[in-house]
mmCIF file of C-alpha atoms and ligand atoms in Angstrom:
data_model
loop_
_atom_site.group_PDB
_atom_site.id
_atom_site.type_symbol
_atom_site.label_atom_id
_atom_site.label_comp_id
_atom_site.label_asym_id
_atom_site.label_seq_id
_atom_site.Cartn_x
_atom_site.Cartn_y
_atom_site.Cartn_z
ATOM 1 C CA UNK A 21 2.331 10.695 -38.760
ATOM 2 C CA UNK A 22 -0.344 12.215 -36.537
ATOM 3 C CA UNK A 23 -2.858 9.883 -34.905
ATOM 4 C CA UNK A 24 -6.405 10.903 -35.860
ATOM 5 C CA UNK A 25 -7.666 9.422 -32.567
ATOM 6 C CA UNK A 26 -5.548 11.847 -30.523
ATOM 7 C CA UNK A 27 -8.036 14.616 -31.301
ATOM 8 C CA UNK A 28 -11.156 15.330 -29.319
ATOM 9 C CA UNK A 29 -14.012 16.719 -31.396
ATOM 10 C CA UNK A 30 -13.090 20.355 -30.858
ATOM 11 C CA UNK A 31 -9.425 19.780 -31.702
ATOM 12 C CA UNK A 32 -10.414 17.846 -34.784
ATOM 13 C CA UNK A 33 -12.608 20.713 -35.938
ATOM 14 C CA UNK A 34 -9.707 23.116 -35.534
ATOM 15 C CA UNK A 35 -7.322 20.721 -37.229
ATOM 16 C CA UNK A 36 -9.613 20.333 -40.238
ATOM 17 C CA UNK A 37 -10.113 24.060 -40.568
ATOM 18 C CA UNK A 38 -6.334 24.491 -40.419
ATOM 19 C CA UNK A 39 -5.935 22.198 -43.435
ATOM 20 C CA UNK A 40 -8.580 24.070 -45.375
ATOM 21 C CA UNK A 41 -11.571 21.806 -44.687
ATOM 22 C CA UNK A 42 -15.027 22.562 -43.348
ATOM 23 C CA UNK A 43 -15.551 22.277 -39.605
ATOM 24 C CA UNK A 44 -18.543 19.914 -39.907
ATOM 25 C CA UNK A 45 -16.310 17.257 -41.428
ATOM 26 C CA UNK A 46 -14.952 16.605 -37.948
ATOM 27 C CA UNK A 47 -18.304 15.300 -36.751
ATOM 28 C CA UNK A 48 -18.573 13.033 -39.786
ATOM 29 C CA UNK A 49 -15.105 11.634 -39.147
ATOM 30 C CA UNK A 50 -15.881 11.189 -35.451
ATOM 31 C CA UNK A 51 -18.919 9.079 -36.352
ATOM 32 C CA UNK A 52 -16.899 6.881 -38.668
ATOM 33 C CA UNK A 53 -14.199 6.391 -36.040
ATOM 34 C CA UNK A 54 -16.337 5.788 -32.972
ATOM 35 C CA UNK A 55 -19.810 4.730 -34.095
ATOM 36 C CA UNK A 56 -19.101 2.804 -37.290
ATOM 37 C CA UNK A 57 -15.611 1.975 -36.027
ATOM 38 C CA UNK A 58 -14.134 1.654 -39.510
ATOM 39 C CA UNK A 59 -10.485 0.757 -39.944
ATOM 40 C CA UNK A 60 -9.667 2.768 -43.079
ATOM 41 C CA UNK A 61 -10.267 6.278 -44.348
ATOM 42 C CA UNK A 62 -11.561 4.749 -47.601
ATOM 43 C CA UNK A 63 -14.649 3.553 -45.771
ATOM 44 C CA UNK A 64 -15.618 7.136 -44.855
ATOM 45 C CA UNK A 65 -17.881 7.344 -47.880
ATOM 46 C CA UNK A 66 -19.498 10.701 -47.189
ATOM 47 C CA UNK A 67 -16.116 12.414 -47.473
ATOM 48 C CA UNK A 68 -14.778 13.387 -50.870
ATOM 49 C CA UNK A 69 -12.133 11.127 -52.326
ATOM 50 C CA UNK A 70 -9.774 14.075 -52.244
ATOM 51 C CA UNK A 71 -10.274 14.522 -48.496
ATOM 52 C CA UNK A 72 -9.898 10.812 -47.855
ATOM 53 C CA UNK A 73 -6.559 10.907 -49.691
ATOM 54 C CA UNK A 74 -5.443 13.920 -47.671
ATOM 55 C CA UNK A 75 -6.343 12.152 -44.452
ATOM 56 C CA UNK A 76 -4.542 8.982 -45.540
ATOM 57 C CA UNK A 77 -1.414 10.951 -46.325
ATOM 58 C CA UNK A 78 -1.299 12.796 -43.026
ATOM 59 C CA UNK A 79 -2.957 10.750 -40.299
ATOM 60 C CA UNK A 80 -2.837 7.229 -38.959
ATOM 61 C CA UNK A 81 -5.968 5.427 -37.728
ATOM 62 C CA UNK A 82 -4.041 3.741 -34.896
ATOM 63 C CA UNK A 83 -5.609 0.325 -35.544
ATOM 64 C CA UNK A 84 -4.227 -2.178 -33.070
ATOM 65 C CA UNK A 85 -3.416 -5.730 -33.990
ATOM 66 C CA UNK A 86 -4.388 -8.291 -31.392
ATOM 67 C CA UNK A 87 -1.149 -10.102 -30.627
ATOM 68 C CA UNK A 88 -2.771 -12.368 -28.116
ATOM 69 C CA UNK A 89 -6.209 -12.884 -26.631
ATOM 70 C CA UNK A 90 -6.886 -15.021 -23.603
ATOM 71 C CA UNK A 91 -10.305 -15.902 -22.296
ATOM 72 C CA UNK A 92 -11.092 -16.800 -18.720
ATOM 73 C CA UNK A 93 -13.706 -19.322 -17.653
ATOM 74 C CA UNK A 94 -15.633 -16.374 -16.157
ATOM 75 C CA UNK A 95 -15.831 -14.569 -19.528
ATOM 76 C CA UNK A 96 -13.025 -12.091 -18.814
ATOM 77 C CA UNK A 97 -10.847 -11.444 -21.846
ATOM 78 C CA UNK A 98 -7.289 -10.200 -21.780
ATOM 79 C CA UNK A 99 -5.886 -8.584 -24.891
ATOM 80 C CA UNK A 100 -2.296 -7.926 -25.775
ATOM 81 C CA UNK A 101 -2.318 -5.132 -28.350
ATOM 82 C CA UNK A 102 0.479 -4.093 -30.662
ATOM 83 C CA UNK A 103 0.762 -0.319 -30.228
ATOM 84 C CA UNK A 104 2.635 -0.018 -33.500
ATOM 85 C CA UNK A 105 6.064 1.085 -32.231
ATOM 86 C CA UNK A 106 7.379 -2.296 -31.156
ATOM 87 C CA UNK A 107 5.698 -2.146 -27.774
ATOM 88 C CA UNK A 108 2.618 -3.939 -26.548
ATOM 89 C CA UNK A 109 -0.006 -3.170 -23.927
ATOM 90 C CA UNK A 110 -2.556 -5.175 -22.012
ATOM 91 C CA UNK A 111 -6.258 -4.379 -21.816
ATOM 92 C CA UNK A 112 -8.917 -6.399 -19.992
ATOM 93 C CA UNK A 113 -12.624 -6.823 -20.717
ATOM 94 C CA UNK A 114 -14.816 -7.821 -17.790
ATOM 95 C CA UNK A 115 -18.425 -8.870 -18.202
ATOM 96 C CA UNK A 116 -20.800 -8.052 -15.402
ATOM 97 C CA UNK A 117 -24.586 -8.372 -15.281
ATOM 98 C CA UNK A 118 -24.864 -4.615 -15.515
ATOM 99 C CA UNK A 119 -22.667 -4.308 -18.592
ATOM 100 C CA UNK A 120 -19.195 -4.600 -19.983
ATOM 101 C CA UNK A 121 -16.220 -2.904 -18.373
ATOM 102 C CA UNK A 122 -12.836 -2.334 -19.948
ATOM 103 C CA UNK A 123 -9.752 -1.937 -17.789
ATOM 104 C CA UNK A 124 -7.355 0.267 -19.759
ATOM 105 C CA UNK A 125 -3.631 0.896 -19.536
ATOM 106 C CA UNK A 126 -2.465 4.499 -19.460
ATOM 107 C CA UNK A 127 1.304 4.043 -19.812
ATOM 108 C CA UNK A 128 3.779 1.538 -21.178
ATOM 109 C CA UNK A 129 5.261 0.429 -17.891
ATOM 110 C CA UNK A 130 4.875 2.320 -14.616
ATOM 111 C CA UNK A 131 7.119 4.466 -12.432
ATOM 112 C CA UNK A 132 5.317 3.957 -9.142
ATOM 113 C CA UNK A 133 7.028 0.768 -8.025
ATOM 114 C CA UNK A 134 4.283 -0.594 -5.746
ATOM 115 C CA UNK A 135 5.742 -3.752 -4.236
ATOM 116 C CA UNK A 136 2.657 -5.923 -4.697
ATOM 117 C CA UNK A 137 1.997 -5.066 -8.347
ATOM 118 C CA UNK A 138 3.170 -7.081 -11.359
ATOM 119 C CA UNK A 139 3.731 -3.912 -13.387
ATOM 120 C CA UNK A 140 6.559 -3.142 -11.012
ATOM 121 C CA UNK A 141 10.022 -4.160 -12.006
ATOM 122 C CA UNK A 142 9.269 -3.705 -15.669
ATOM 123 C CA UNK A 143 10.883 -0.695 -17.210
ATOM 124 C CA UNK A 144 8.857 2.459 -17.775
ATOM 125 C CA UNK A 145 8.904 3.181 -21.480
ATOM 126 C CA UNK A 146 6.503 6.025 -22.214
ATOM 127 C CA UNK A 147 3.083 7.529 -21.784
ATOM 128 C CA UNK A 148 0.274 6.404 -24.033
ATOM 129 C CA UNK A 149 -1.271 9.186 -26.096
ATOM 130 C CA UNK A 150 -4.976 9.988 -25.758
ATOM 131 C CA UNK A 151 -5.703 8.126 -28.991
ATOM 132 C CA UNK A 152 -3.718 5.097 -27.867
ATOM 133 C CA UNK A 153 -5.836 4.963 -24.722
ATOM 134 C CA UNK A 154 -9.088 5.391 -26.676
ATOM 135 C CA UNK A 155 -8.093 2.762 -29.240
ATOM 136 C CA UNK A 156 -8.128 0.112 -26.496
ATOM 137 C CA UNK A 157 -11.893 0.575 -26.207
ATOM 138 C CA UNK A 158 -12.432 0.823 -29.974
ATOM 139 C CA UNK A 159 -10.449 -2.378 -30.564
ATOM 140 C CA UNK A 160 -12.354 -4.290 -27.880
ATOM 141 C CA UNK A 161 -15.721 -3.091 -29.257
ATOM 142 C CA UNK A 162 -14.642 -4.141 -32.756
ATOM 143 C CA UNK A 163 -13.599 -7.548 -31.468
ATOM 144 C CA UNK A 164 -16.750 -8.357 -29.510
ATOM 145 C CA UNK A 165 -19.246 -6.501 -31.729
ATOM 146 C CA UNK A 166 -20.831 -4.908 -28.701
ATOM 147 C CA UNK A 167 -20.640 -1.679 -26.771
ATOM 148 C CA UNK A 168 -18.655 -1.004 -23.627
ATOM 149 C CA UNK A 169 -20.545 0.633 -20.788
ATOM 150 C CA UNK A 170 -17.815 1.259 -18.201
ATOM 151 C CA UNK A 171 -14.133 2.105 -18.208
ATOM 152 C CA UNK A 172 -11.663 1.817 -15.372
ATOM 153 C CA UNK A 173 -8.172 3.294 -15.585
ATOM 154 C CA UNK A 174 -6.754 0.398 -13.605
ATOM 155 C CA UNK A 175 -4.514 -1.324 -16.112
ATOM 156 C CA UNK A 176 -0.807 -0.695 -16.433
ATOM 157 C CA UNK A 177 0.452 2.745 -15.491
ATOM 158 C CA UNK A 178 -0.413 5.621 -13.207
ATOM 159 C CA UNK A 179 -3.127 7.627 -14.993
ATOM 160 C CA UNK A 180 -2.442 10.838 -13.067
ATOM 161 C CA UNK A 181 1.209 10.601 -14.121
ATOM 162 C CA UNK A 182 -0.076 10.940 -17.711
ATOM 163 C CA UNK A 183 -2.637 13.527 -16.771
ATOM 164 C CA UNK A 184 -3.256 15.543 -19.949
ATOM 165 C CA UNK A 185 -3.583 12.510 -22.188
ATOM 166 C CA UNK A 186 -5.909 10.761 -19.760
ATOM 167 C CA UNK A 187 -8.180 13.816 -19.522
ATOM 168 C CA UNK A 188 -8.228 14.142 -23.290
ATOM 169 C CA UNK A 189 -9.015 10.424 -23.653
ATOM 170 C CA UNK A 190 -11.931 10.845 -21.232
ATOM 171 C CA UNK A 191 -13.234 13.736 -23.350
ATOM 172 C CA UNK A 192 -13.076 11.615 -26.488
ATOM 173 C CA UNK A 193 -14.674 8.568 -24.845
ATOM 174 C CA UNK A 194 -17.428 10.693 -23.375
ATOM 175 C CA UNK A 195 -18.429 12.580 -26.520
ATOM 176 C CA UNK A 196 -22.043 11.902 -27.471
ATOM 177 C CA UNK A 197 -21.180 12.053 -31.147
ATOM 178 C CA UNK A 198 -18.771 9.174 -30.594
ATOM 179 C CA UNK A 199 -18.429 6.358 -28.080
ATOM 180 C CA UNK A 200 -20.742 8.216 -25.691
ATOM 181 C CA UNK A 201 -19.546 6.601 -22.476
ATOM 182 C CA UNK A 202 -20.872 8.681 -19.581
ATOM 183 C CA UNK A 203 -18.194 10.132 -17.324
ATOM 184 C CA UNK A 204 -20.095 8.662 -14.382
ATOM 185 C CA UNK A 205 -19.180 5.290 -15.887
ATOM 186 C CA UNK A 206 -15.477 6.092 -15.970
ATOM 187 C CA UNK A 207 -13.178 5.538 -12.976
ATOM 188 C CA UNK A 208 -9.678 6.867 -12.598
ATOM 189 C CA UNK A 209 -7.488 5.090 -10.079
ATOM 190 C CA UNK A 210 -4.401 6.648 -8.540
ATOM 191 C CA UNK A 211 -1.671 5.608 -6.179
ATOM 192 C CA UNK A 212 -1.934 9.127 -4.735
ATOM 193 C CA UNK A 213 -0.353 11.916 -6.776
ATOM 194 C CA UNK A 214 -1.644 14.686 -4.534
ATOM 195 C CA UNK A 215 -1.248 17.765 -6.792
ATOM 196 C CA UNK A 216 -2.984 15.931 -9.630
ATOM 197 C CA UNK A 217 -5.898 15.029 -7.352
ATOM 198 C CA UNK A 218 -6.453 18.773 -6.965
ATOM 199 C CA UNK A 219 -6.186 19.275 -10.722
ATOM 200 C CA UNK A 220 -8.767 16.558 -11.280
ATOM 201 C CA UNK A 221 -11.085 18.092 -8.687
ATOM 202 C CA UNK A 222 -11.054 21.314 -10.677
ATOM 203 C CA UNK A 223 -11.717 19.710 -14.085
ATOM 204 C CA UNK A 224 -15.436 19.593 -13.515
ATOM 205 C CA UNK A 225 -15.828 16.107 -14.969
ATOM 206 C CA UNK A 226 -18.018 13.538 -13.306
ATOM 207 C CA UNK A 227 -15.693 10.537 -13.356
ATOM 208 C CA UNK A 228 -15.168 8.485 -10.209
ATOM 209 C CA UNK A 229 -11.885 8.805 -8.363
ATOM 210 C CA UNK A 230 -10.395 5.678 -6.820
ATOM 211 C CA UNK A 231 -7.534 5.985 -4.385
ATOM 212 C CA UNK A 232 -5.186 3.046 -3.886
ATOM 213 C CA UNK A 233 -4.763 3.388 -0.139
ATOM 214 C CA UNK A 234 -3.857 -0.139 0.984
ATOM 215 C CA UNK A 235 -2.440 0.816 4.375
ATOM 216 C CA UNK A 236 -3.202 2.953 7.395
ATOM 217 C CA UNK A 237 0.196 3.995 8.739
ATOM 218 C CA UNK A 238 2.964 5.775 6.855
ATOM 219 C CA UNK A 239 5.455 3.087 7.759
ATOM 220 C CA UNK A 240 3.233 0.368 6.376
ATOM 221 C CA UNK A 241 2.170 2.319 3.280
ATOM 222 C CA UNK A 242 5.701 3.434 2.428
ATOM 223 C CA UNK A 243 6.871 -0.166 2.601
ATOM 224 C CA UNK A 244 4.227 -1.151 0.049
ATOM 225 C CA UNK A 245 4.086 2.006 -2.069
ATOM 226 C CA UNK A 246 7.149 4.252 -2.529
ATOM 227 C CA UNK A 247 4.884 7.150 -3.592
ATOM 228 C CA UNK A 248 3.962 7.454 0.088
ATOM 229 C CA UNK A 249 7.429 8.894 0.753
ATOM 230 C CA UNK A 250 6.494 11.775 -1.508
ATOM 231 C CA UNK A 251 2.898 12.299 -0.379
ATOM 232 C CA UNK A 252 2.141 10.744 2.960
ATOM 233 C CA UNK A 253 -1.200 9.545 4.285
ATOM 234 C CA UNK A 254 -2.007 12.884 5.927
ATOM 235 C CA UNK A 255 -1.434 14.837 2.735
ATOM 236 C CA UNK A 256 -3.337 12.251 0.728
ATOM 237 C CA UNK A 257 -6.343 12.270 3.053
ATOM 238 C CA UNK A 258 -6.408 16.062 3.048
ATOM 239 C CA UNK A 259 -6.432 16.061 -0.754
ATOM 240 C CA UNK A 260 -9.254 13.511 -0.726
ATOM 241 C CA UNK A 261 -11.322 15.581 1.670
ATOM 242 C CA UNK A 262 -10.747 18.676 -0.454
ATOM 243 C CA UNK A 263 -11.655 16.694 -3.577
ATOM 244 C CA UNK A 264 -14.970 15.722 -2.007
ATOM 245 C CA UNK A 265 -15.603 19.314 -0.933
ATOM 246 C CA UNK A 266 -14.901 20.669 -4.410
ATOM 247 C CA UNK A 267 -16.715 17.991 -6.419
ATOM 248 C CA UNK A 268 -19.310 16.750 -3.949
ATOM 249 C CA UNK A 269 -18.476 13.300 -5.235
ATOM 250 C CA UNK A 270 -17.871 10.084 -3.387
ATOM 251 C CA UNK A 271 -14.352 8.643 -3.452
ATOM 252 C CA UNK A 272 -13.684 4.945 -3.734
ATOM 253 C CA UNK A 273 -10.757 3.688 -1.635
ATOM 254 C CA UNK A 274 -8.997 0.557 -2.784
ATOM 255 C CA UNK A 275 -7.552 -1.621 -0.070
ATOM 256 C CA UNK A 276 -5.726 -4.803 -1.118
ATOM 257 C CA UNK A 277 -5.678 -7.246 1.758
ATOM 258 C CA UNK A 278 -2.377 -9.037 2.272
ATOM 259 C CA UNK A 279 -2.009 -11.751 4.837
ATOM 260 C CA UNK A 280 -0.311 -10.721 8.097
ATOM 261 C CA UNK A 281 0.477 -7.331 6.629
ATOM 262 C CA UNK A 282 -2.521 -5.006 6.590
ATOM 263 C CA UNK A 283 -5.465 -7.276 7.304
ATOM 264 C CA UNK A 284 -5.928 -7.404 11.050
ATOM 265 C CA UNK A 285 -8.439 -5.721 13.306
ATOM 266 C CA UNK A 286 -6.021 -2.934 14.253
ATOM 267 C CA UNK A 287 -5.724 -2.019 10.579
ATOM 268 C CA UNK A 288 -9.491 -2.017 10.220
ATOM 269 C CA UNK A 289 -9.796 0.239 13.272
ATOM 270 C CA UNK A 290 -7.269 2.712 11.901
ATOM 271 C CA UNK A 291 -8.999 2.661 8.530
ATOM 272 C CA UNK A 292 -12.324 3.546 10.148
ATOM 273 C CA UNK A 293 -10.623 6.440 11.935
ATOM 274 C CA UNK A 294 -9.077 7.714 8.701
ATOM 275 C CA UNK A 295 -12.295 7.580 6.710
ATOM 276 C CA UNK A 296 -14.883 8.427 9.330
ATOM 277 C CA UNK A 297 -17.356 11.012 8.090
ATOM 278 C CA UNK A 298 -16.039 11.035 4.530
ATOM 279 C CA UNK A 299 -18.258 10.578 1.501
ATOM 280 C CA UNK A 300 -16.615 7.321 0.447
ATOM 281 C CA UNK A 301 -16.751 3.641 -0.207
ATOM 282 C CA UNK A 302 -14.087 0.996 0.397
ATOM 283 C CA UNK A 303 -13.295 -1.617 -2.194
ATOM 284 C CA UNK A 304 -11.517 -4.534 -0.581
ATOM 285 C CA UNK A 305 -9.352 -6.504 -2.993
ATOM 286 C CA UNK A 306 -8.017 -9.890 -1.950
ATOM 287 C CA UNK A 307 -4.408 -9.305 -2.973
ATOM 288 C CA UNK A 308 -3.162 -11.342 -5.908
ATOM 289 C CA UNK A 309 0.204 -12.864 -5.273
ATOM 290 C CA UNK A 310 2.636 -11.952 -8.018
ATOM 291 C CA UNK A 311 5.654 -13.958 -9.111
ATOM 292 C CA UNK A 312 8.305 -13.730 -6.385
ATOM 293 C CA UNK A 313 6.024 -11.355 -4.488
ATOM 294 C CA UNK A 314 6.304 -10.957 -0.745
ATOM 295 C CA UNK A 315 2.567 -10.514 -0.204
ATOM 296 C CA UNK A 316 -0.050 -13.213 -0.295
ATOM 297 C CA UNK A 317 -3.819 -13.231 -0.087
ATOM 298 C CA UNK A 318 -5.558 -12.867 3.261
ATOM 299 C CA UNK A 319 -7.660 -15.763 4.438
ATOM 300 C CA UNK A 320 -11.356 -15.624 3.539
ATOM 301 C CA UNK A 321 -12.132 -15.396 7.214
ATOM 302 C CA UNK A 322 -9.982 -12.279 7.652
ATOM 303 C CA UNK A 323 -11.381 -10.662 4.524
ATOM 304 C CA UNK A 324 -14.948 -11.097 5.777
ATOM 305 C CA UNK A 325 -14.041 -9.932 9.278
ATOM 306 C CA UNK A 326 -12.345 -6.857 7.874
ATOM 307 C CA UNK A 327 -15.359 -6.002 5.724
ATOM 308 C CA UNK A 328 -17.807 -6.579 8.558
ATOM 309 C CA UNK A 329 -15.816 -4.409 10.932
ATOM 310 C CA UNK A 330 -15.871 -1.519 8.435
ATOM 311 C CA UNK A 331 -19.581 -1.927 7.719
ATOM 312 C CA UNK A 332 -20.443 -2.203 11.420
ATOM 313 C CA UNK A 333 -18.577 1.028 12.028
ATOM 314 C CA UNK A 334 -20.217 3.162 9.399
ATOM 315 C CA UNK A 335 -17.859 2.680 6.448
ATOM 316 C CA UNK A 336 -19.460 1.122 3.385
ATOM 317 C CA UNK A 337 -17.183 -1.653 2.196
ATOM 318 C CA UNK A 338 -17.510 -4.339 -0.441
ATOM 319 C CA UNK A 339 -15.207 -7.119 -1.544
ATOM 320 C CA UNK A 340 -14.174 -6.893 -5.166
ATOM 321 C CA UNK A 341 -15.174 -9.951 -7.143
ATOM 322 C CA UNK A 342 -12.104 -11.521 -8.637
ATOM 323 C CA UNK A 343 -12.362 -11.882 -12.376
ATOM 324 C CA UNK A 344 -9.841 -13.325 -14.789
ATOM 325 C CA UNK A 345 -7.295 -14.521 -12.246
ATOM 326 C CA UNK A 346 -6.834 -17.774 -14.219
ATOM 327 C CA UNK A 347 -5.459 -15.788 -17.182
ATOM 328 C CA UNK A 348 -3.400 -13.346 -15.106
ATOM 329 C CA UNK A 349 -5.908 -10.614 -15.815
ATOM 330 C CA UNK A 350 -6.933 -9.817 -12.243
ATOM 331 C CA UNK A 351 -5.912 -6.746 -10.232
ATOM 332 C CA UNK A 352 -2.214 -6.087 -10.313
ATOM 333 C CA UNK A 353 -1.472 -9.018 -12.596
ATOM 334 C CA UNK A 354 -0.912 -7.078 -15.798
ATOM 335 C CA UNK A 355 2.625 -6.771 -17.041
ATOM 336 C CA UNK A 356 4.039 -4.890 -19.928
ATOM 337 C CA UNK A 357 5.065 -7.448 -22.485
ATOM 338 C CA UNK A 358 8.163 -6.846 -24.533
ATOM 339 C CA UNK A 359 7.856 -7.124 -28.216
ATOM 340 C CA UNK A 360 10.735 -7.394 -30.604
ATOM 341 C CA UNK A 361 9.986 -6.356 -34.112
HETATM 342 N N1 SAH B 401 -1.630 3.194 -10.826
HETATM 343 C C1 SAH B 401 -3.021 3.197 -10.515
HETATM 344 C C2 SAH B 401 -3.853 2.260 -11.356
HETATM 345 C C3 SAH B 401 -3.332 0.871 -11.628
HETATM 346 S S1 SAH B 401 -3.547 -0.379 -10.462
HETATM 347 C C4 SAH B 401 -3.208 2.923 -9.034
HETATM 348 O O1 SAH B 401 -2.235 2.634 -8.360
HETATM 349 O O2 SAH B 401 -4.318 3.047 -8.548
HETATM 350 C C5 SAH B 401 -5.230 -0.696 -10.204
HETATM 351 C C6 SAH B 401 -5.506 -1.226 -8.807
HETATM 352 O O3 SAH B 401 -5.010 -2.572 -8.613
HETATM 353 C C7 SAH B 401 -4.854 -0.378 -7.727
HETATM 354 O O4 SAH B 401 -5.740 -0.183 -6.669
HETATM 355 C C8 SAH B 401 -3.691 -1.245 -7.325
HETATM 356 O O5 SAH B 401 -3.185 -0.890 -6.086
HETATM 357 C C9 SAH B 401 -4.300 -2.621 -7.380
HETATM 358 N N2 SAH B 401 -3.326 -3.718 -7.390
HETATM 359 C C10 SAH B 401 -2.080 -3.702 -7.896
HETATM 360 N N3 SAH B 401 -1.474 -4.883 -7.697
HETATM 361 C C11 SAH B 401 -2.350 -5.666 -7.049
HETATM 362 C C12 SAH B 401 -2.306 -7.012 -6.581
HETATM 363 N N4 SAH B 401 -1.231 -7.780 -6.734
HETATM 364 N N5 SAH B 401 -3.407 -7.498 -5.977
HETATM 365 C C13 SAH B 401 -4.507 -6.724 -5.829
HETATM 366 N N6 SAH B 401 -4.605 -5.467 -6.256
HETATM 367 C C14 SAH B 401 -3.542 -4.928 -6.849
#
């Protein structure tokens, strides 16, 4: 069965016309799905009963069941959703003063194999469809009875490895007739798929690009992130500079600080050299140690020193507040959970 949430508004209009319905029905359905957030076609009361039956027969609503919900002492919530094919995905809600942010998964599993990340070592199963990505936000909004203001593609998976579905999901999330989440409030994070960075630059959407850099030499980065063997730091930095030129937008670089690995003054110096003059911001993440992981968190002293060195040398850097670490919901802690039906 087709998933009704896989369609952006334009596709839905075309789809409805193709089944002999009027185009304006698409907008009505969009409102039911993303403003009223109903869970059945029967609730779409301004559609004829005949149309509701047709929709029921041909499309699923992709309603997720919450298999598990954990709440952190800081208000962070981690959801394990049943994606209806025997698999499950994790989604995290973070509450900041400026609004609510959802960290979404883009794939079931991940192929990137970053050594410090808990999603590594779990089998890659498949991409999530656009609707399956969007449903994470719908399901969280339904659960909390409030609206989400920001979305980060920083859950499980490599969003640029599921490019078309991620772009379509952004279009659906952004539509003013629906969830209406501004693209400026959406961040896409990548481990560095260079050709896709160019594709994204040419999309003409305003979302923020985050680059998981984490290291300043190829040797160091390749040891942490196998993707660096495919696209090295030089190629990645060139793509980032081109991205800024094309979009005129600031890039956010993620740098996870691991003790005695990438957190000393020499690293900071090299990082300044790499980023000097670029329209960017550095997000320092105290690395979260994963089960059997070889990396552990830098000392607070080193983290502050690292930040201060960057700031003193003209690179804007902030330390990411850690949310949800007590429920394994912090950066890099999400794992695909297996579900047997
Ligand atoms: N695949 C994408 C998005 C998922 S990860 C990417 O690589 O960017 C989201 C962010 O969390 C990335 O910056 C990632 O490098 C970081 N991360 C992963 N594991 C981590 C860990 N154990 N501690 C801190 N940050 C981690």
